[in-house]
C-alpha positions as MATLAB code, in Angstrom:
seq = 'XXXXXXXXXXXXXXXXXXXXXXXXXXXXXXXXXXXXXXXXXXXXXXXXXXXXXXXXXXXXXXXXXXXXXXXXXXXXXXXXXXXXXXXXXXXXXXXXXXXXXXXXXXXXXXXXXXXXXXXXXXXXXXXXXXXXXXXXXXXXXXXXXXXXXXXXXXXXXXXXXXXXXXXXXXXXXXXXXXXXXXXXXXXXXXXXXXXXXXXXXXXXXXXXXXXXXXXXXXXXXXXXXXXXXXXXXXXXXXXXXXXXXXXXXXXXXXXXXXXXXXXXXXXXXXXXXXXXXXXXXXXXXXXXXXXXXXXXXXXXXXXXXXXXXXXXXXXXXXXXXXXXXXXXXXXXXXXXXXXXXXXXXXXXXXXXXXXXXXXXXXXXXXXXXXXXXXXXXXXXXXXXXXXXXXXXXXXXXXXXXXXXXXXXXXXXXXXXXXXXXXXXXXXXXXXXXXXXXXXXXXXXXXXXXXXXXXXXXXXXXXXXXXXXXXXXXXXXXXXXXXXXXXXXXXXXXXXXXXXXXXXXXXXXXXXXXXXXXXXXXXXXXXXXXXXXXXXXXXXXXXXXXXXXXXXXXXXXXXXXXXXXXXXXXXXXXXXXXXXXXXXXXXXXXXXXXXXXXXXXXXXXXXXXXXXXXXXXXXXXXX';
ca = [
      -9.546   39.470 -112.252;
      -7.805   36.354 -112.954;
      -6.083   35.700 -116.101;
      -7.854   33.727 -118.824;
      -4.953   31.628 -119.789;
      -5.731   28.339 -118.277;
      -3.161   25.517 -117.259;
      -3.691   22.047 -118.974;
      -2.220   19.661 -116.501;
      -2.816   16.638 -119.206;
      -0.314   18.693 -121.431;
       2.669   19.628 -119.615;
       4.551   16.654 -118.522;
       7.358   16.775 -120.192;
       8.912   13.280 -121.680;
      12.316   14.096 -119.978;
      10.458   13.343 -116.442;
       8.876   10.292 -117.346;
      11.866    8.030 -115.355;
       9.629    9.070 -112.177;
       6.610    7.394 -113.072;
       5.855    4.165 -110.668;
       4.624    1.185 -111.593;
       3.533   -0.006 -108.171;
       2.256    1.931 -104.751;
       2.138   -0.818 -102.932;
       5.234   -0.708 -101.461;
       7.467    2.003 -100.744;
       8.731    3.406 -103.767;
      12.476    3.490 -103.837;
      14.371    3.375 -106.968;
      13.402    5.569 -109.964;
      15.786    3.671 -111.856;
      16.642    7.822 -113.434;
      17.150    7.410 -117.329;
      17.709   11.522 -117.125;
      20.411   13.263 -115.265;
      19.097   15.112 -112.233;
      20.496   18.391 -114.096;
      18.657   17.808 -116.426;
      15.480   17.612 -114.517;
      16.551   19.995 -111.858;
      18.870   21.919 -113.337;
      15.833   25.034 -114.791;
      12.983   26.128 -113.913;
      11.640   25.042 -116.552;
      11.849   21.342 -116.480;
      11.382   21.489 -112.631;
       8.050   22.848 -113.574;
       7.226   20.077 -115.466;
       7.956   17.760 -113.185;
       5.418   19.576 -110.668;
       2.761   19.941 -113.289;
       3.040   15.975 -113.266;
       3.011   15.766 -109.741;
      -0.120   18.434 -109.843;
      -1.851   16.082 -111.767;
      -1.491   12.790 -110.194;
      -2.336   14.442 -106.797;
      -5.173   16.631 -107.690;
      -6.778   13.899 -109.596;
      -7.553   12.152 -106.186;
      -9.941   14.975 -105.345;
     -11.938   14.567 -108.504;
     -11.755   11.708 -110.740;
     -15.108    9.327 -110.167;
     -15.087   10.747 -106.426;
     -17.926   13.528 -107.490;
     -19.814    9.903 -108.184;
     -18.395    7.194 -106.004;
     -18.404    9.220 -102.892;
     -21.989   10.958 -103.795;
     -23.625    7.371 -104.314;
     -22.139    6.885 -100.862;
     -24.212    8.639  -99.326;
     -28.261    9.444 -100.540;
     -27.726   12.019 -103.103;
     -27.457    9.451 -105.745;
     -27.507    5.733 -106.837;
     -25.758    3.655 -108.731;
     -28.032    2.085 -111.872;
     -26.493   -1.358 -112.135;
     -24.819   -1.809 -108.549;
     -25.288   -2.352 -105.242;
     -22.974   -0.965 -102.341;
     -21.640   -3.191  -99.680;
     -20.291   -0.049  -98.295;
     -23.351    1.767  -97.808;
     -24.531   -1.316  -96.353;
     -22.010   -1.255  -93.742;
     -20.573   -5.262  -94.956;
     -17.079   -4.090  -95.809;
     -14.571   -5.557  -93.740;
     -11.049   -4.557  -92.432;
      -9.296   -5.699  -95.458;
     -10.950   -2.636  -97.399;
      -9.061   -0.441  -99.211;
     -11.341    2.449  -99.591;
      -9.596    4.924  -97.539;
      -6.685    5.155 -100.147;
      -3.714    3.947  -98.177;
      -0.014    4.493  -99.109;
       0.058    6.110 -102.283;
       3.796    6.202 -101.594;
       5.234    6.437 -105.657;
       3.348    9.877 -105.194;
       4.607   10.804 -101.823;
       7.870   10.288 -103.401;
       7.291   12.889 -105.963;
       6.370   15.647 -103.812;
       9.478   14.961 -101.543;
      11.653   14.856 -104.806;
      10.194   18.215 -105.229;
      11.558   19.809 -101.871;
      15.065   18.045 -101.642;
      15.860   18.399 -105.215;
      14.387   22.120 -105.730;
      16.378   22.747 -102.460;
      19.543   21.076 -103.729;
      19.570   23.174 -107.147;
      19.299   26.217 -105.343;
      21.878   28.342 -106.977;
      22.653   25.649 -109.231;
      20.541   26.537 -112.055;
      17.659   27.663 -109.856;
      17.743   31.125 -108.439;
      16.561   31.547 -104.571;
      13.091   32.697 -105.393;
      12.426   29.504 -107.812;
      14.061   26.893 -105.449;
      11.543   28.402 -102.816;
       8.568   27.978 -105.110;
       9.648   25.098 -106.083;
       9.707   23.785 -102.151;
       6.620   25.311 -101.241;
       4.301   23.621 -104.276;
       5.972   20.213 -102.781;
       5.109   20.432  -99.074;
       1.906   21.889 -100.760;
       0.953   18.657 -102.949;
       2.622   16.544  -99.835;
      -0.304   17.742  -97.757;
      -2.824   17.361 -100.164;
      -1.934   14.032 -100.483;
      -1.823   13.083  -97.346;
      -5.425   14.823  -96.196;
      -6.986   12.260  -99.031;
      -5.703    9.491  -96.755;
      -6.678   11.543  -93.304;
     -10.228   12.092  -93.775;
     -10.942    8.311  -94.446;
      -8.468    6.796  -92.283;
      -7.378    9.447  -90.100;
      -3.902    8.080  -89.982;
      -1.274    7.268  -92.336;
       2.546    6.425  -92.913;
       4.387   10.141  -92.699;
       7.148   10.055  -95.187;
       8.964   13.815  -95.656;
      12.323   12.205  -97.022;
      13.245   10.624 -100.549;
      13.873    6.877  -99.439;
      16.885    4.772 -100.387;
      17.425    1.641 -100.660;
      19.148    1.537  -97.396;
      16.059    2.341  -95.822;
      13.860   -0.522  -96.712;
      13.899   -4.009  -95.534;
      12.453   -6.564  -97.434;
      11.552   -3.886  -99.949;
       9.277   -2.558  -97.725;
      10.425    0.660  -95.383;
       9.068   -0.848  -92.048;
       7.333    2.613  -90.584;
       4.684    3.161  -88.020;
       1.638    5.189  -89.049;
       0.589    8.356  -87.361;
      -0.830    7.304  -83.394;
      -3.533   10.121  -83.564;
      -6.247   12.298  -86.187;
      -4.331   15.096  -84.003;
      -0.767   14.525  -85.736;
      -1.961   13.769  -88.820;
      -3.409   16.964  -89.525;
      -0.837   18.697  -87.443;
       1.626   17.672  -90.166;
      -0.659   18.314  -92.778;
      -1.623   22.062  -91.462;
       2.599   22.651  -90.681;
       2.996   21.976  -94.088;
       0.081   24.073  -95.806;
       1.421   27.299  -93.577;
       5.144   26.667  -94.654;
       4.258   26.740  -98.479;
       1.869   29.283  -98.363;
       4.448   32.420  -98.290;
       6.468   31.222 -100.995;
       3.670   30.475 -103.697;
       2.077   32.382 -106.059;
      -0.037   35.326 -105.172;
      -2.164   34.582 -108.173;
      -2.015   32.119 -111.347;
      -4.308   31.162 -113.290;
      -6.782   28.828 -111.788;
      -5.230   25.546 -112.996;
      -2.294   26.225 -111.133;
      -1.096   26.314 -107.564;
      -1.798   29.590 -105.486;
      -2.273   30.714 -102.260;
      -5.345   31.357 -103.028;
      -5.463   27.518 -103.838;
      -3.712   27.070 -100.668;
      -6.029   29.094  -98.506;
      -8.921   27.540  -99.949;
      -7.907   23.681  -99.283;
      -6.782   24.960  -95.801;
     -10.027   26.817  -94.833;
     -11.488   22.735  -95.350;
      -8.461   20.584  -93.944;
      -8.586   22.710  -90.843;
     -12.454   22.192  -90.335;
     -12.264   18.769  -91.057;
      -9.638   18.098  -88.452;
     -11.300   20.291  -86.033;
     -13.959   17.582  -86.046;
     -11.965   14.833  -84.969;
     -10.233   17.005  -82.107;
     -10.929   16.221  -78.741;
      -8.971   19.162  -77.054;
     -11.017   22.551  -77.180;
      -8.162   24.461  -77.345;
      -6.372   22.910  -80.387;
     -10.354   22.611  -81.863;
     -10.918   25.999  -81.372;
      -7.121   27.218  -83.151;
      -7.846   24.910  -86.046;
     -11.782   26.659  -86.002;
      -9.913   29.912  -86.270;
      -7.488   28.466  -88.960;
     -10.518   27.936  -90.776;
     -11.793   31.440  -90.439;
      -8.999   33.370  -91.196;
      -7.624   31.256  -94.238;
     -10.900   31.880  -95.892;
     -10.231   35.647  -94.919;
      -7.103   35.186  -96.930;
      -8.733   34.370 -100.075;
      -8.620   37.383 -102.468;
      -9.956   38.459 -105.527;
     -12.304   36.056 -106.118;
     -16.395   36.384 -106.240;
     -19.901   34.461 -106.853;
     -20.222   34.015 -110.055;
     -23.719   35.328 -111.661;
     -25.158   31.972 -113.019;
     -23.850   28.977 -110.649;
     -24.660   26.788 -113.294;
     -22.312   28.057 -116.035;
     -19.174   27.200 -114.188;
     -19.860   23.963 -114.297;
     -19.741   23.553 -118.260;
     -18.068   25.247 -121.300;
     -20.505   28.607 -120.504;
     -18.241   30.079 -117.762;
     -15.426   27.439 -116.970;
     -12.709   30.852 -116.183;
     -15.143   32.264 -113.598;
     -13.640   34.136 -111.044;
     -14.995   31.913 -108.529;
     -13.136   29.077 -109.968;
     -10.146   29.065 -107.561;
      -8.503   25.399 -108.785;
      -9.910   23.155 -111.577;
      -8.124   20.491 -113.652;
      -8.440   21.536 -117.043;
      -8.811   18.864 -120.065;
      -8.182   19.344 -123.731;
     -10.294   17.491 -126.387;
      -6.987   16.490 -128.230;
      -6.316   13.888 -125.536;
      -9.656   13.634 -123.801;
     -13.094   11.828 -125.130;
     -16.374   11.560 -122.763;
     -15.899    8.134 -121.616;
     -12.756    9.282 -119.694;
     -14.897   11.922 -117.461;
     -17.113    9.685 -115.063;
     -19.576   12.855 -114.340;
     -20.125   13.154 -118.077;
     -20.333    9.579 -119.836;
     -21.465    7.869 -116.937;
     -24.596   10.275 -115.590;
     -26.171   10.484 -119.473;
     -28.961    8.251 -119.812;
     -28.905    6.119 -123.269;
     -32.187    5.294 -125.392;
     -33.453    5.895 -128.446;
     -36.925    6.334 -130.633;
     -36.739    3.095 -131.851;
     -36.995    1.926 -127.774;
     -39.665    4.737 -127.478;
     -42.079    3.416 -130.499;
     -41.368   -0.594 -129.081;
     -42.174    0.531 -125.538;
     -44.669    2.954 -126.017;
     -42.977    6.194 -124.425;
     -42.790   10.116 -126.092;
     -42.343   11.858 -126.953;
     -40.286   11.478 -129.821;
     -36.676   12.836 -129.859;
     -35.889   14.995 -132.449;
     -32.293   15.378 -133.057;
     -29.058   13.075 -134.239;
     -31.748   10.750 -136.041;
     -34.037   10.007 -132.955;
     -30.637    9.147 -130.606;
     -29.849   12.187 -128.210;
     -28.966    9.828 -125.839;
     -26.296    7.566 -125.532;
     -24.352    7.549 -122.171;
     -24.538    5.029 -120.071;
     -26.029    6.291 -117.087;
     -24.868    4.986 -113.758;
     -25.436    7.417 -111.260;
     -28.522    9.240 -110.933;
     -30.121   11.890 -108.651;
     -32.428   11.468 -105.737;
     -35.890   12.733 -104.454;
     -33.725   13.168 -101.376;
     -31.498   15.450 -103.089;
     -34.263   17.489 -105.100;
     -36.195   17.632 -101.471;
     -33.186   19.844 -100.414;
     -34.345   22.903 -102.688;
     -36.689   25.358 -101.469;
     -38.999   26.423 -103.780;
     -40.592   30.423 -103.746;
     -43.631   31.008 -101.709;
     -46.154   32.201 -104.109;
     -48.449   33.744 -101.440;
     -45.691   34.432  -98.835;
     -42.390   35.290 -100.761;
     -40.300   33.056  -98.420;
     -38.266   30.081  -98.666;
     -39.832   27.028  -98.253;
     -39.749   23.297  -99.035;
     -41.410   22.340 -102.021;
     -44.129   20.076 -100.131;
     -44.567   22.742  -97.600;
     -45.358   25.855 -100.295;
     -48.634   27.079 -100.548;
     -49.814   26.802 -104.453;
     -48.394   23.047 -103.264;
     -51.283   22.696 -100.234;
     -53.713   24.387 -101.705;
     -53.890   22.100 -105.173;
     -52.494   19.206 -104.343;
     -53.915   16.197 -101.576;
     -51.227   13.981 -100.146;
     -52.074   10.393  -99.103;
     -50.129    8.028  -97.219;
     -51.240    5.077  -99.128;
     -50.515    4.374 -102.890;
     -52.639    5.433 -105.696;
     -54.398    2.847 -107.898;
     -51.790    3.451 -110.805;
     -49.077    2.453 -108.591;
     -46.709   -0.559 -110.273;
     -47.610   -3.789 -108.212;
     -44.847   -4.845 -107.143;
     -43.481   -1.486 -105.864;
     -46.747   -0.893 -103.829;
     -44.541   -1.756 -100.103;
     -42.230    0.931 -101.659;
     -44.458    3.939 -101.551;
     -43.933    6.870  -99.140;
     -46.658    8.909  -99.653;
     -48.407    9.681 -102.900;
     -50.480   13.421 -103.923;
     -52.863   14.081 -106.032;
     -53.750   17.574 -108.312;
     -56.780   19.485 -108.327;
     -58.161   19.347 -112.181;
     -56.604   21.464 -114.904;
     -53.230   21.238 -112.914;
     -49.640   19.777 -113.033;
     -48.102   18.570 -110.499;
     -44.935   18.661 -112.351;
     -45.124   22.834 -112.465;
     -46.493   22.468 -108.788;
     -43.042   20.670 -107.608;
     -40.716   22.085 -109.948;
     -41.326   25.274 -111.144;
     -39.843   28.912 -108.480;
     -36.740   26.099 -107.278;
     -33.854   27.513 -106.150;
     -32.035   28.026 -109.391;
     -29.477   25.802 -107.987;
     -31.876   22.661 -108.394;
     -32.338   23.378 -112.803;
     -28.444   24.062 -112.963;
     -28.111   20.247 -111.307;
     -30.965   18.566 -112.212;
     -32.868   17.443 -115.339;
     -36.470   16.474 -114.747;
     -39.613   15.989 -116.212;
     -41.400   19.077 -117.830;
     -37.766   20.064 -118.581;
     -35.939   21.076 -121.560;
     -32.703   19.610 -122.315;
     -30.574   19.130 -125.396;
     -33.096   20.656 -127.223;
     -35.442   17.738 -126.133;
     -38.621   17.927 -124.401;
     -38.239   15.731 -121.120;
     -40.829   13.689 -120.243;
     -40.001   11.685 -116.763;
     -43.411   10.418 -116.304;
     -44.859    6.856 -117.071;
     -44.538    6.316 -120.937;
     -41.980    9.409 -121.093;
     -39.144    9.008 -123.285;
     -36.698    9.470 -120.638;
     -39.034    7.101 -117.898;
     -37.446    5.100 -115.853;
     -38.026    2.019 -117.165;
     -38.357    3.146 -120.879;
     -36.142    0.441 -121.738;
     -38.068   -2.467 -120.007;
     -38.194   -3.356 -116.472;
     -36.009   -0.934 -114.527;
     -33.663    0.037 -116.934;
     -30.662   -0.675 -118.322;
     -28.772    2.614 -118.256;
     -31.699    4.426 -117.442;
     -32.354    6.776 -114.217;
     -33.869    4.904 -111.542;
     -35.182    8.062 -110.207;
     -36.138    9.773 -112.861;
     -34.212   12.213 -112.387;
     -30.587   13.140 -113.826;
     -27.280   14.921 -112.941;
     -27.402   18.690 -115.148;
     -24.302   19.949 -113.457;
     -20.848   19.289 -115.009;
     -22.329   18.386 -117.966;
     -20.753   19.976 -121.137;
     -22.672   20.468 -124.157;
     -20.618   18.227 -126.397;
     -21.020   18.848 -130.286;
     -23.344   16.953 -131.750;
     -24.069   14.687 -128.493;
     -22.320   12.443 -125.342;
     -21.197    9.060 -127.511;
     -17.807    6.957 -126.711;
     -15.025    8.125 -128.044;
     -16.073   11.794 -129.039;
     -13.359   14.629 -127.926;
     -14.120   17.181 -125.648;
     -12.443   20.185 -123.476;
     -13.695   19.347 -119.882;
     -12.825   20.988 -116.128;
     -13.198   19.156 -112.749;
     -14.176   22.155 -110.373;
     -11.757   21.304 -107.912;
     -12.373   23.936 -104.874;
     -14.035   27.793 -105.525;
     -15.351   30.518 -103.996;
     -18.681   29.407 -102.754;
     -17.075   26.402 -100.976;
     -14.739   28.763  -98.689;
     -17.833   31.035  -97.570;
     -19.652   27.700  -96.672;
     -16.394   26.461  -94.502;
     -15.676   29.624  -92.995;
     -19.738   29.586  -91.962;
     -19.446   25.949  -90.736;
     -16.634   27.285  -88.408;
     -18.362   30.278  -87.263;
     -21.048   27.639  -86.555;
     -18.997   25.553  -84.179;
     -17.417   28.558  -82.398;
     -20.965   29.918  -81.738;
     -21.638   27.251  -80.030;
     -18.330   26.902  -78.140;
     -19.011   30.664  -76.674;
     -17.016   32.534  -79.253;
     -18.479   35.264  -81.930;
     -22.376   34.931  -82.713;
     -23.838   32.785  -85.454;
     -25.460   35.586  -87.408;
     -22.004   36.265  -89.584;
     -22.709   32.359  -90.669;
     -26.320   33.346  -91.550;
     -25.140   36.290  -93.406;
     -22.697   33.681  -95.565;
     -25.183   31.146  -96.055;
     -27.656   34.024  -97.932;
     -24.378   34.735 -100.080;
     -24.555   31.900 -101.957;
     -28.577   31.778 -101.278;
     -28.772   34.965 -102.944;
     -26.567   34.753 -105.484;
     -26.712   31.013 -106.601;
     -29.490   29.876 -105.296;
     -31.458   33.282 -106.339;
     -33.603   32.877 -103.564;
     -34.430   35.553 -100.329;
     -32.043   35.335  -97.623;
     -32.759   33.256  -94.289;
     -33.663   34.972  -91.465;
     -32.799   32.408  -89.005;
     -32.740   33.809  -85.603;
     -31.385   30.943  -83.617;
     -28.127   28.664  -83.366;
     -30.254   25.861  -84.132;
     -31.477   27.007  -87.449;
     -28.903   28.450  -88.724;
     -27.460   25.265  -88.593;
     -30.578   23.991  -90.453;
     -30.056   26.539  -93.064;
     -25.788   25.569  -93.586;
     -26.472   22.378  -94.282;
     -29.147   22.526  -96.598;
     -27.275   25.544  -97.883;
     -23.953   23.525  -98.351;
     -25.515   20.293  -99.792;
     -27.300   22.131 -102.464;
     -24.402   23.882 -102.993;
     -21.824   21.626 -103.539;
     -23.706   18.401 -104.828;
     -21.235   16.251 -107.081;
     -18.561   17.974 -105.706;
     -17.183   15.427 -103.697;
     -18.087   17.349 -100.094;
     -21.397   16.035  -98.595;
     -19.676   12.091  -97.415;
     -17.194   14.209  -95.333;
     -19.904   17.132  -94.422;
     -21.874   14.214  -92.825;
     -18.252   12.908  -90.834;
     -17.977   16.240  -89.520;
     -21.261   16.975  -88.539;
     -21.550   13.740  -86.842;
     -18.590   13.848  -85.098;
     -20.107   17.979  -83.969;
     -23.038   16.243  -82.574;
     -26.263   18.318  -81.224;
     -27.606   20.969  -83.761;
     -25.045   20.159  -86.901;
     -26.577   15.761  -86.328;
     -30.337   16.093  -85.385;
     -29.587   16.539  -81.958;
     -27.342   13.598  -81.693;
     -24.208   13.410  -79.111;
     -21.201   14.308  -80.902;
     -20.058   10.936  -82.817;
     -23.266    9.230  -82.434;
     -25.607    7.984  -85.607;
     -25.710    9.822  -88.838;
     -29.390   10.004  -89.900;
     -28.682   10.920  -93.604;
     -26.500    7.658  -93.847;
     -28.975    5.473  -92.798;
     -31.965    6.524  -94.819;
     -33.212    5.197  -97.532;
     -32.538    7.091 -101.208;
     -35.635    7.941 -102.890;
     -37.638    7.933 -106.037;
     -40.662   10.086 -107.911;
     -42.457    8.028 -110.078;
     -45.363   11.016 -111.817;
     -48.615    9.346 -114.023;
     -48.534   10.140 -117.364;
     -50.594   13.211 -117.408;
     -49.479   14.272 -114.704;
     -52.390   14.635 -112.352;
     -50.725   12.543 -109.654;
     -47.720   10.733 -108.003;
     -46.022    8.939 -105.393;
     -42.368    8.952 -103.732;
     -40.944    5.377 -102.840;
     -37.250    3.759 -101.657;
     -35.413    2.414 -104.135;
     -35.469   -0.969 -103.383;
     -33.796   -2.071 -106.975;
     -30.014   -4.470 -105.629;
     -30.833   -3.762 -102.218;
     -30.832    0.110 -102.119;
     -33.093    0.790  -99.364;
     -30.438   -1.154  -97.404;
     -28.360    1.854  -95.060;
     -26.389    0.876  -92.082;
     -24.025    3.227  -90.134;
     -22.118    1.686  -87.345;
     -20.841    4.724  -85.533;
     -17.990    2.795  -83.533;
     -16.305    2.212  -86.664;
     -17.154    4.343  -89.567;
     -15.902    7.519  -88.865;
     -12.697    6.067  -90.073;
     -12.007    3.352  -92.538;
      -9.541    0.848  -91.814;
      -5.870    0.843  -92.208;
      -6.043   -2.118  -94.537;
      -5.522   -5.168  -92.535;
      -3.337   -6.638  -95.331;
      -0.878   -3.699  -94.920;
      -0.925   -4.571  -91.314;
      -0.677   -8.045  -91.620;
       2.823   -7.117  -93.443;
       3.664   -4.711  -91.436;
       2.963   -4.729  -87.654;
       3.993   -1.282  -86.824;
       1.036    0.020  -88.918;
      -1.324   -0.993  -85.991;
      -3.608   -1.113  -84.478;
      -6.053   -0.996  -86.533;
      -8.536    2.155  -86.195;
     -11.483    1.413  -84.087;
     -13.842   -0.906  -84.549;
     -12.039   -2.719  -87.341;
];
């Protein structure tokens, strides 16, 4: 078992390290301008701690904050209420800075952290802490840098603290990495040099090597994607494998969705979370709290016509501001129970579905005129039954611990999604504002804040950073690729997969008897799994760049089907008899491109280049 005594990163940064903070990374940092003796800094354990616990937090945050949202509505798990994406639509341009380049003030920290740590050895640091010490900075050094590797693939290697003698023009004049291949080399060299000195175990927001393994089990299989030698794919495949064989004492935790809010946020599954406290933190700061609540009240139900009624905080549950909401493309991933069979099966494809319910291809007469074009296909109930409890009701358990939707209870509230519901669509007028355009909305990471979400109330919060159900799912994805290379058999990957099936998803295990659907299973398995966890962007990268069984079939690095179609709505009548799924057309939505000569890796921004030549080329296609 872990121990319950849980690291606040906002909390430890001590005021004697504050002479390290930048003020710009757009340069090479270079002078700290130090208000505070290095021995004073350097000179315990203590204070070097500190200074780590900073550097924890500034690095760590990169994984997390507004990625679970930005990166999601990047893809067609979710869509942004008030805004368009250029970058979905394929119009950004080489000048983009999207992939996160530089980040040098922070680069600078974690090198601090080995040359200084190693400099104090003996000096106030015994030979055990210096070591530590070292490893969390090469650590946090390659965390960093895999941020900038899996959207550009290359970056500016720094693994010095810079002088001034080393800059021209204020500006160190350094060529980026030439290859995917020695990016992650470094990365990978540094992960397995840290990882004998850290931690065995700490408490889970703090680094390990269980934290280690865990981040290494990913950055391996993400690399592995990009290789083109099948030697070094295949030794990074195996990395993959046997750092997720390295993670110890951790397990599935009982109810998946529980360690996602204030229920179960010390699971032992949690490997590395960032851990807020409500003295310094209110709900507007956490972008998958605030900014996935929807915000109405029963003065805009009784105007509009909607129920019913809310009946707590005076009629005004709700009042987030809802930007980012859920997709039918996202609720199609979850199998729903069999009622005749037992099995696994998509909701659409279930028997008590095909047996009630007639599905058209045309729109029914309810439809909203001008969304008509929009319609997919609509269905229609057999009397004396819901369609609601026909789509929603035997879902993997994964789909109620993520999503809220109608004939749901939340907050206390009945939820009504359908026409005239209180939590509609368009209950506020014509497509919102700060409404769902889906009608559906985000459930997980979602803490039940006392009385209610509102601006400005405090609140203890955790980012799940990287668990126990994400290894399994990595080492599977590896096992997956080696399969296929000739190497071990596919059915261990299976057998993961129904791990978190079983256990989260609390449905029967797969029996998938072939290569080619048990990579139908992993992915399904690992999007349901890890929605708004910042994954399924760089799960579609990888599998894209695998080709064949892991892209529909596709030549490795060809077109990415999932980033080219269209995210989806459910729009149900009011008494729920009948409904339809459409595109979102709402600012240009419906609008995916994928240009797969260029956007397996952003640009190095052509600004940086433009400044510095020895940053080029620029990646292809940009």
């Amino acid at each position: 078992m872990k121990r319950k005594r849980i690291l606040s990163v906002a909390w430890l940064v001590l005021p004697v390290i504050l002479w390290m903070l930048p003020s710009c990374n757009s340069v090479m940092d270079t002078e700290p301008f130090t208000t505070y003796s290095d021995d004073v800094v350097w000179g315990s354990k203590t204070t070097a701690d500190a200074f780590v616990t900073g550097t924890v937090s500034n690095v760590m945050y990169g994984y997390v904050n507004g990625n679970q949202t930005t990166w999601e509505e990047r893809t067609n798990n979710a869509v942004h209420n008030q805004n368009g994406s250029s970058f979905v639509r394929d119009e950004i341009d080489r000048y983009d800075a999207s992939g996160g380049f530089g980040n040098f003030a922070n680069i600078r920290r974690c090198n601090l952290i080995i040359e200084k740590a190693a400099g104090y050895n003996g000096k106030g640091l015994s030979d055990s802490d210096a070591k530590e010490l070292i490893a969390k900075g090469k650590l946090l050094r390659a965390l960093l840098y895999y941020q900038q590797a899996r959207t550009m693939g290359r970056f500016v290697w720094v693994d010095k603290v810079l002088a001034p003698a080393d800059t021209l023009n204020n500006g160190l004049m350094m060529p980026t990495t030439q290859s995917t291949t020695e990016s992650y080399s470094y990365i990978i060299k540094d992960m397995q040099e840290a990882i004998p000195d850290l931690p065995e175990s700490a408490v889970s927001g703090a680094i390990s090597r269980n934290m280690a393994y865990a981040f290494l089990s990913e950055i391996a299989l993400q690399g592995a994607a990009y290789e083109t030698d099948a030697a070094k794919k295949k030794e990074w495949l195996n990395l993959v494998v046997s750092s997720a064989n390295n993670v110890k004492n951790c397990s599935l935790a009982a109810n998946f969705g529980n360690i996602f809010n204030e229920q179960d946020r010390y699971s032992d599954e949690l490997i590395f979370c960032i851990y807020r406290d409500k003295a310094n933190t209110t709900t507007e700061s956490i972008a998958p709290l605030q900014n996935v609540m929807p915000n109405t009240n029963n003065d805009v139900l009784a105007r509009n016509d909607c129920g019913p009624e809310f009946k707590t905080n005076g009629g005004q549950p709700f009042i987030g501001w809802m930007w980012w909401a859920p997709t039918q493309n996202l609720v199609d991933a979850y199998d729903v129970i069999d009622e005749t069979t037992g099995e696994a099966v998509p909701w659409n494809e279930s028997s008590q579905f095909n047996k009630q319910v007639t599905v058209s291809q045309s729109a029914p007469a309810w439809t909203i005129e001008q969304e008509v074009a929009d319609v997919l296909y609509s269905g229609e109930a057999a009397a004396d039954v819901s369609v609601s409890s026909l789509m929603y009701k035997n879902r993997d358990a994964r789909f109620d611990a993520t999503i809220v939707h109608d004939d749901d209870t939340w907050w206390g509230e009945e939820i009504r999604t359908t026409v005239k519901g209180n939590l509609w669509r368009k209950t506020n007028g014509s497509m919102g504002p700060h409404m769902s355009l889906t009608n559906y909305i985000f459930r997980k990471g979602v803490y039940n804040v006392s009385p209610r979400i509102l601006a400005g109330m405090p609140t203890d919060y955790h980012y799940v950073v990287t668990r126990y159900g994400r290894v399994l799912l990595n080492k599977a994805e590896a096992i997956l690729w080696l399969a296929g290379m000739g190497e071990g058999s596919f059915t261990e990957a299976v057998n993961l997969c129904n791990e978190t099936r079983t256990v989260h998803g609390k449905l029967p295990p797969s029996t998938a008897s072939t290569l080619e659907d048990a990579w139908k299973l992993y992915k399904k398995e690992r999007r349901c799994e890890l929605t708004m966890e910042n994954d399924f962007y760089w799960s579609l990268l990888r599998w894209g760049k695998h080709g064949g069984y892991a892209n529909d079939g596709i030549a490795p690095g060809g077109k990415i089907v999932e980033l080219t179609v269209s995210p989806t709505y459910i729009e149900i009548a009011n008494d729920r008899k009948s409904f339809y799924v459409g595109k979102i057309t709402h600012i240009n939505h419906h609008v995916r491109n994928f240009r797969e000569e260029r956007r397996y890796l952003l640009p190095i921004p052509q600004g940086q280049i433009e400044r510095n030549s020895n940053l080029g080329p620029n990646n292809p296609g940009w």
